[in-house]
Amino acid sequence: MGEEQKTMKVLVVTQNEAGQRLNKLLSKYLNLAGTGFIYKMLRKKNITLNNRKCDGSEKLKEGDEIRLFLSDETIEKFSQVQVQNVKKKALDIIYEDQHILLINKPAGMLSQKARETDESLVEYMTDYLLKSGSLTREDLKTFRPSVCNRLDRNTSGLVVAGKSLPGLQIMSAVLKDRSIHKYYYCVIKGSLAKKQTIEGYLLKDERTNQVRICETPVTESLPIVTIYEPVSEYDGYTLLKVTLVTGRTHQIRAHLASIGCPLVGDVKYGDHHVNEEARKRFGICHQMLHSFQVEFPPLPKPLAYLSGRSFTAPLPREFGNIWEKWR
């Protein structure tokens, strides 16, 4: 039988692929091919960039043309997109444009999967974008949308996600440098009379995924700063507005518990008797913590239009079960 007939496939670099090295993009597109095969094709000029021989180290620009002189069978064999079938989920989308999504995540949903079989907000978002036509399976060969910040499974509220590479990169950067402002509501057992800034040191146990708060630094601990402001109080419960100055694992939950004001419904850092009381009185089955607002700092192009804007996610029903008492 004769050799497979080679055809030519042209990949035009979009904004979602620009800025990365050619070999990185090829490893995504030909995701089942080894690096040895990819470099062999580059050496033999079976893969070219803008009609020129290339070695894979070239940094791609939008509009660049990658030509694959490979058979359809070879491309199909080495380029396969895995899309997880997920349960139908109606996402509460607070804001959407060509670059980002702001999603009001419910309590009980993972932000990102922990195990291969998990379903998370990332999979539900990908399914939504495919069905809405904002994304195609072909797009997924070289770019995967994802969340830029994570909330604990049982924390509700705003999650920022990137639909495009600029959206993903810029939002991840402002979350990392903490120039974006994030505000939370939580319900604690106890009374806090005035706005206060509390500081400490957080030490995480990677094995148990649990943290403890220290007053003074210990080996591998990280400094934390939390600002809380009482909003309203009812019968020994207080609604707080919390500003995260630092954003460590379980910071709000552990920090407030360390000063004797555990979050209602928090099984890891809270009080069992408080949680049982809240379950019976208000039907509360998870920690009462909600990321309700984000404010964007000055942003570079192409996201400059979002500079200074703020977005708010409404409180979930569980907060209303207690909040009705405050009205």
Short mmCIF file of C-alpha atoms in Angstrom, two decimals:
data_model
loop_
_atom_site.label_atom_id
_atom_site.label_comp_id
_atom_site.label_asym_id
_atom_site.label_seq_id
_atom_site.Cartn_x
_atom_site.Cartn_y
_atom_site.Cartn_z
CA MET A 1 0.00 0.00 0.00
CA GLY A 2 1.37 3.40 -0.91
CA GLU A 3 2.36 6.16 1.47
CA GLU A 4 -0.48 8.29 2.86
CA GLN A 5 -1.17 11.30 0.66
CA LYS A 6 -0.04 14.48 2.39
CA THR A 7 -2.37 17.46 2.36
CA MET A 8 -1.90 20.94 3.71
CA LYS A 9 -3.76 22.39 6.68
CA VAL A 10 -3.32 26.06 7.51
CA LEU A 11 -3.64 27.32 11.07
CA VAL A 12 -4.01 31.10 11.36
CA VAL A 13 -2.86 32.36 14.75
CA THR A 14 -5.59 34.22 16.64
CA GLN A 15 -5.33 36.41 19.74
CA ASN A 16 -5.91 33.29 21.83
CA GLU A 17 -2.72 31.69 20.48
CA ALA A 18 -0.50 34.76 20.00
CA GLY A 19 2.38 35.41 22.37
CA GLN A 20 3.41 31.78 22.88
CA ARG A 21 6.17 29.73 21.29
CA LEU A 22 5.34 27.70 18.22
CA ASN A 23 6.36 24.40 19.84
CA LYS A 24 3.93 25.05 22.72
CA LEU A 25 1.03 25.63 20.36
CA LEU A 26 1.92 22.54 18.32
CA SER A 27 2.00 20.41 21.48
CA LYS A 28 -1.56 21.54 22.18
CA TYR A 29 -2.84 21.09 18.64
CA LEU A 30 -1.11 17.73 18.11
CA ASN A 31 -1.77 16.76 21.69
CA LEU A 32 -1.34 13.02 21.20
CA ALA A 33 1.94 13.32 19.31
CA GLY A 34 5.24 13.23 21.16
CA THR A 35 7.72 16.08 21.04
CA GLY A 36 10.05 13.89 18.97
CA PHE A 37 7.45 13.63 16.20
CA ILE A 38 6.80 17.39 16.25
CA TYR A 39 10.50 18.30 16.00
CA LYS A 40 11.01 15.74 13.24
CA MET A 41 8.22 17.37 11.22
CA LEU A 42 9.79 20.79 11.81
CA ARG A 43 13.20 19.58 10.61
CA LYS A 44 11.67 18.00 7.49
CA LYS A 45 9.70 21.21 6.77
CA ASN A 46 6.44 19.30 7.08
CA ILE A 47 5.48 22.11 9.45
CA THR A 48 6.33 25.68 8.41
CA LEU A 49 5.68 29.16 9.78
CA ASN A 50 4.76 31.87 7.29
CA ASN A 51 6.12 29.67 4.46
CA ARG A 52 9.53 29.41 6.14
CA LYS A 53 11.40 26.64 7.89
CA CYS A 54 11.15 26.94 11.66
CA ASP A 55 12.52 25.20 14.76
CA GLY A 56 9.66 25.69 17.22
CA SER A 57 11.22 28.46 19.28
CA GLU A 58 9.52 31.25 17.30
CA LYS A 59 7.14 33.49 19.25
CA LEU A 60 3.80 33.66 17.50
CA LYS A 61 1.97 36.82 16.46
CA GLU A 62 -1.69 37.21 15.58
CA GLY A 63 -2.13 36.50 11.85
CA ASP A 64 0.88 34.16 11.56
CA GLU A 65 0.22 31.14 9.34
CA ILE A 66 1.29 27.65 10.38
CA ARG A 67 1.19 25.11 7.57
CA LEU A 68 0.94 21.40 8.35
CA PHE A 69 1.97 19.20 5.40
CA LEU A 70 0.50 16.09 6.99
CA SER A 71 -2.18 13.65 5.93
CA ASP A 72 -5.70 14.10 7.27
CA GLU A 73 -5.34 10.71 8.94
CA THR A 74 -2.19 11.80 10.78
CA ILE A 75 -3.72 15.05 11.97
CA GLU A 76 -6.87 13.25 13.11
CA LYS A 77 -4.78 10.62 14.90
CA PHE A 78 -2.66 13.13 16.83
CA SER A 79 -5.20 15.97 17.30
CA GLN A 80 -8.10 14.93 19.46
CA VAL A 81 -10.19 17.15 21.73
CA GLN A 82 -11.54 15.70 24.95
CA VAL A 83 -14.73 17.44 26.08
CA GLN A 84 -16.29 16.06 29.23
CA ASN A 85 -20.01 15.38 29.08
CA VAL A 86 -21.56 17.14 32.06
CA LYS A 87 -24.96 17.48 33.63
CA LYS A 88 -27.02 20.39 32.37
CA LYS A 89 -26.37 23.43 34.58
CA ALA A 90 -27.92 26.88 34.20
CA LEU A 91 -25.10 29.27 35.11
CA ASP A 92 -25.90 32.56 36.86
CA ILE A 93 -23.89 34.87 34.62
CA ILE A 94 -23.50 38.37 36.06
CA TYR A 95 -21.51 39.77 33.14
CA GLU A 96 -20.12 38.51 29.83
CA ASP A 97 -18.18 39.99 26.93
CA GLN A 98 -15.70 38.65 24.37
CA HIS A 99 -12.90 38.35 26.94
CA ILE A 100 -14.35 37.50 30.36
CA LEU A 101 -17.24 35.95 32.24
CA LEU A 102 -18.33 36.81 35.78
CA ILE A 103 -20.28 33.91 37.24
CA ASN A 104 -22.21 33.74 40.51
CA LYS A 105 -21.14 30.27 41.68
CA PRO A 106 -23.57 28.48 43.99
CA ALA A 107 -22.41 26.77 47.17
CA GLY A 108 -21.76 23.09 46.58
CA MET A 109 -20.07 23.54 43.17
CA LEU A 110 -16.33 23.07 42.64
CA SER A 111 -14.50 25.95 40.97
CA GLN A 112 -12.05 23.49 39.39
CA LYS A 113 -12.03 19.72 39.41
CA ALA A 114 -9.94 17.93 42.02
CA ARG A 115 -10.25 14.48 40.39
CA GLU A 116 -10.57 13.45 36.75
CA THR A 117 -14.20 12.38 37.22
CA ASP A 118 -15.26 15.63 38.93
CA GLU A 119 -17.54 18.19 37.31
CA SER A 120 -16.70 21.79 38.10
CA LEU A 121 -17.50 25.33 37.07
CA VAL A 122 -14.80 25.07 34.37
CA GLU A 123 -16.58 22.15 32.67
CA TYR A 124 -20.02 23.80 32.98
CA MET A 125 -18.61 27.05 31.56
CA THR A 126 -16.97 25.23 28.64
CA ASP A 127 -20.25 23.46 27.90
CA TYR A 128 -22.10 26.80 28.02
CA LEU A 129 -19.62 28.49 25.64
CA LEU A 130 -19.79 25.60 23.16
CA LYS A 131 -23.58 25.63 23.15
CA SER A 132 -23.79 29.43 22.87
CA GLY A 133 -21.40 29.43 19.88
CA SER A 134 -18.76 31.54 21.63
CA LEU A 135 -16.38 28.59 21.42
CA THR A 136 -15.88 25.70 19.01
CA ARG A 137 -14.31 22.29 19.46
CA GLU A 138 -11.62 23.41 17.01
CA ASP A 139 -10.82 26.36 19.33
CA LEU A 140 -10.30 23.90 22.19
CA LYS A 141 -7.35 22.36 20.35
CA THR A 142 -5.21 25.39 21.15
CA PHE A 143 -7.02 27.30 23.94
CA ARG A 144 -9.02 26.33 27.01
CA PRO A 145 -11.11 28.92 28.86
CA SER A 146 -10.77 28.72 32.62
CA VAL A 147 -11.50 30.43 35.92
CA CYS A 148 -9.01 33.01 37.17
CA ASN A 149 -9.87 32.73 40.87
CA ARG A 150 -11.26 29.92 42.96
CA LEU A 151 -13.82 29.78 45.73
CA ASP A 152 -14.15 26.88 48.16
CA ARG A 153 -16.80 24.35 47.15
CA ASN A 154 -19.22 25.60 49.82
CA THR A 155 -18.53 29.32 49.32
CA SER A 156 -20.83 31.10 46.89
CA GLY A 157 -20.31 34.19 44.78
CA LEU A 158 -18.34 35.83 42.02
CA VAL A 159 -15.80 33.85 40.03
CA VAL A 160 -13.86 35.63 37.27
CA ALA A 161 -13.24 33.51 34.16
CA GLY A 162 -11.26 34.14 30.98
CA LYS A 163 -12.96 33.47 27.61
CA SER A 164 -9.92 34.66 25.64
CA LEU A 165 -6.19 34.47 26.27
CA PRO A 166 -5.92 38.23 27.03
CA GLY A 167 -8.88 37.94 29.39
CA LEU A 168 -7.35 34.95 31.15
CA GLN A 169 -3.88 36.50 31.42
CA ILE A 170 -4.92 40.01 32.52
CA MET A 171 -7.49 38.86 35.06
CA SER A 172 -5.09 36.28 36.51
CA ALA A 173 -2.43 39.00 36.83
CA VAL A 174 -4.61 41.48 38.76
CA LEU A 175 -5.84 38.71 41.04
CA LYS A 176 -2.25 37.66 41.71
CA ASP A 177 -0.99 41.18 42.44
CA ARG A 178 -4.17 41.89 44.48
CA SER A 179 -4.91 45.15 42.67
CA ILE A 180 -8.46 43.88 42.10
CA HIS A 181 -10.72 44.52 45.12
CA LYS A 182 -12.86 41.64 46.38
CA TYR A 183 -15.59 41.96 48.99
CA TYR A 184 -17.46 39.26 50.86
CA TYR A 185 -20.51 38.93 53.08
CA CYS A 186 -20.50 36.39 55.86
CA VAL A 187 -22.61 35.54 58.88
CA ILE A 188 -20.86 34.82 62.17
CA LYS A 189 -22.01 33.72 65.57
CA GLY A 190 -21.14 36.53 67.95
CA SER A 191 -21.14 40.30 68.07
CA LEU A 192 -18.54 42.59 66.55
CA ALA A 193 -19.23 46.23 67.26
CA LYS A 194 -17.01 48.18 64.88
CA LYS A 195 -14.93 48.03 61.72
CA GLN A 196 -11.53 46.53 62.37
CA THR A 197 -8.40 45.29 60.63
CA ILE A 198 -6.99 42.05 62.00
CA GLU A 199 -3.61 40.55 61.20
CA GLY A 200 -1.88 37.26 61.78
CA TYR A 201 0.00 34.41 60.15
CA LEU A 202 -1.54 31.48 58.33
CA LEU A 203 0.03 28.03 58.20
CA LYS A 204 -1.42 25.47 55.80
CA ASP A 205 -1.30 21.71 56.26
CA GLU A 206 -1.18 20.42 52.68
CA ARG A 207 -2.04 16.89 53.80
CA THR A 208 -5.34 17.83 55.43
CA ASN A 209 -6.01 21.02 53.41
CA GLN A 210 -6.61 22.82 56.69
CA VAL A 211 -5.00 25.97 58.07
CA ARG A 212 -4.30 27.42 61.47
CA ILE A 213 -3.79 31.04 62.49
CA CYS A 214 -0.76 32.13 64.50
CA GLU A 215 -0.19 35.48 66.22
CA THR A 216 3.53 35.40 65.43
CA PRO A 217 5.33 34.00 62.37
CA VAL A 218 6.32 30.34 62.31
CA THR A 219 8.21 28.35 59.68
CA GLU A 220 6.39 28.40 56.31
CA SER A 221 3.56 30.63 57.62
CA LEU A 222 2.28 33.53 55.51
CA PRO A 223 1.14 36.97 56.75
CA ILE A 224 -2.59 37.69 56.45
CA VAL A 225 -4.66 40.86 56.74
CA THR A 226 -8.47 40.84 56.94
CA ILE A 227 -10.78 43.85 57.26
CA TYR A 228 -14.31 43.30 58.59
CA GLU A 229 -17.18 45.70 59.05
CA PRO A 230 -20.45 44.87 60.89
CA VAL A 231 -23.52 45.47 58.73
CA SER A 232 -26.35 44.23 60.94
CA GLU A 233 -26.99 42.01 63.93
CA TYR A 234 -29.81 39.71 65.01
CA ASP A 235 -30.10 37.55 68.11
CA GLY A 236 -26.40 36.77 68.48
CA TYR A 237 -25.67 36.58 64.74
CA THR A 238 -23.80 39.31 62.85
CA LEU A 239 -23.66 40.03 59.14
CA LEU A 240 -20.16 41.21 58.19
CA LYS A 241 -18.74 42.83 55.10
CA VAL A 242 -15.20 41.51 54.69
CA THR A 243 -12.37 42.89 52.57
CA LEU A 244 -9.49 40.56 51.74
CA VAL A 245 -6.20 42.43 51.78
CA THR A 246 -4.36 39.14 51.37
CA GLY A 247 -6.02 36.14 49.78
CA ARG A 248 -4.86 32.94 51.45
CA THR A 249 -6.50 29.52 51.63
CA HIS A 250 -9.55 29.58 53.96
CA GLN A 251 -8.41 33.00 55.24
CA ILE A 252 -11.77 34.52 56.16
CA ARG A 253 -13.09 31.34 57.74
CA ALA A 254 -10.02 30.57 59.82
CA HIS A 255 -9.19 34.18 60.74
CA LEU A 256 -12.65 34.97 62.12
CA ALA A 257 -12.80 31.63 63.94
CA SER A 258 -9.45 32.46 65.57
CA ILE A 259 -10.96 35.56 67.23
CA GLY A 260 -13.94 33.59 68.53
CA CYS A 261 -16.39 34.47 65.74
CA PRO A 262 -16.81 31.35 63.59
CA LEU A 263 -18.79 31.44 60.36
CA VAL A 264 -22.24 29.95 60.67
CA GLY A 265 -22.39 26.58 58.90
CA ASP A 266 -18.61 26.10 58.65
CA VAL A 267 -17.93 22.44 59.47
CA LYS A 268 -14.13 22.79 59.27
CA TYR A 269 -13.45 25.88 61.38
CA GLY A 270 -16.84 26.52 62.95
CA ASP A 271 -18.74 25.39 66.03
CA HIS A 272 -20.86 22.23 65.86
CA HIS A 273 -23.54 23.54 68.24
CA VAL A 274 -23.77 26.85 66.35
CA ASN A 275 -24.10 25.01 63.06
CA GLU A 276 -26.78 22.68 64.40
CA GLU A 277 -28.76 25.62 65.75
CA ALA A 278 -28.56 27.44 62.40
CA ARG A 279 -29.59 24.29 60.55
CA LYS A 280 -32.70 23.89 62.69
CA ARG A 281 -33.68 27.58 62.79
CA PHE A 282 -32.74 28.71 59.29
CA GLY A 283 -32.06 25.59 57.20
CA ILE A 284 -28.35 26.46 56.86
CA CYS A 285 -26.27 23.50 55.60
CA HIS A 286 -23.01 25.17 54.49
CA GLN A 287 -20.74 28.05 55.49
CA MET A 288 -22.37 31.44 55.18
CA LEU A 289 -19.73 33.10 53.02
CA HIS A 290 -20.49 34.89 49.75
CA SER A 291 -18.16 36.77 47.39
CA PHE A 292 -20.56 39.55 46.49
CA GLN A 293 -18.50 42.24 44.73
CA VAL A 294 -15.39 42.82 42.62
CA GLU A 295 -13.93 46.17 41.59
CA PHE A 296 -11.46 46.25 38.72
CA PRO A 297 -8.29 48.38 38.85
CA PRO A 298 -6.96 50.25 35.79
CA LEU A 299 -6.52 47.55 33.14
CA PRO A 300 -4.41 47.43 29.97
CA LYS A 301 -5.79 46.93 26.47
CA PRO A 302 -7.78 45.07 25.30
CA LEU A 303 -9.57 45.10 28.70
CA ALA A 304 -9.18 48.83 29.41
CA TYR A 305 -12.95 49.32 29.04
CA LEU A 306 -13.42 47.43 32.33
CA SER A 307 -11.15 49.77 34.32
CA GLY A 308 -12.80 51.00 37.52
CA ARG A 309 -16.00 49.04 36.98
CA SER A 310 -17.57 47.01 39.77
CA PHE A 311 -19.97 44.06 39.65
CA THR A 312 -22.18 42.58 42.33
CA ALA A 313 -23.66 39.12 42.81
CA PRO A 314 -26.96 38.93 44.74
CA LEU A 315 -27.00 37.05 48.01
CA PRO A 316 -28.20 33.44 47.81
CA ARG A 317 -31.46 32.27 49.33
CA GLU A 318 -29.75 30.85 52.43
CA PHE A 319 -28.64 34.34 53.50
CA GLY A 320 -32.21 35.52 53.10
CA ASN A 321 -33.40 32.91 55.57
CA ILE A 322 -31.55 34.79 58.31
CA TRP A 323 -31.58 38.25 56.74
CA GLU A 324 -35.38 38.40 56.77
CA LYS A 325 -35.05 38.72 60.52
CA TRP A 326 -32.97 41.88 60.11
CA ARG A 327 -35.44 43.69 57.86
#
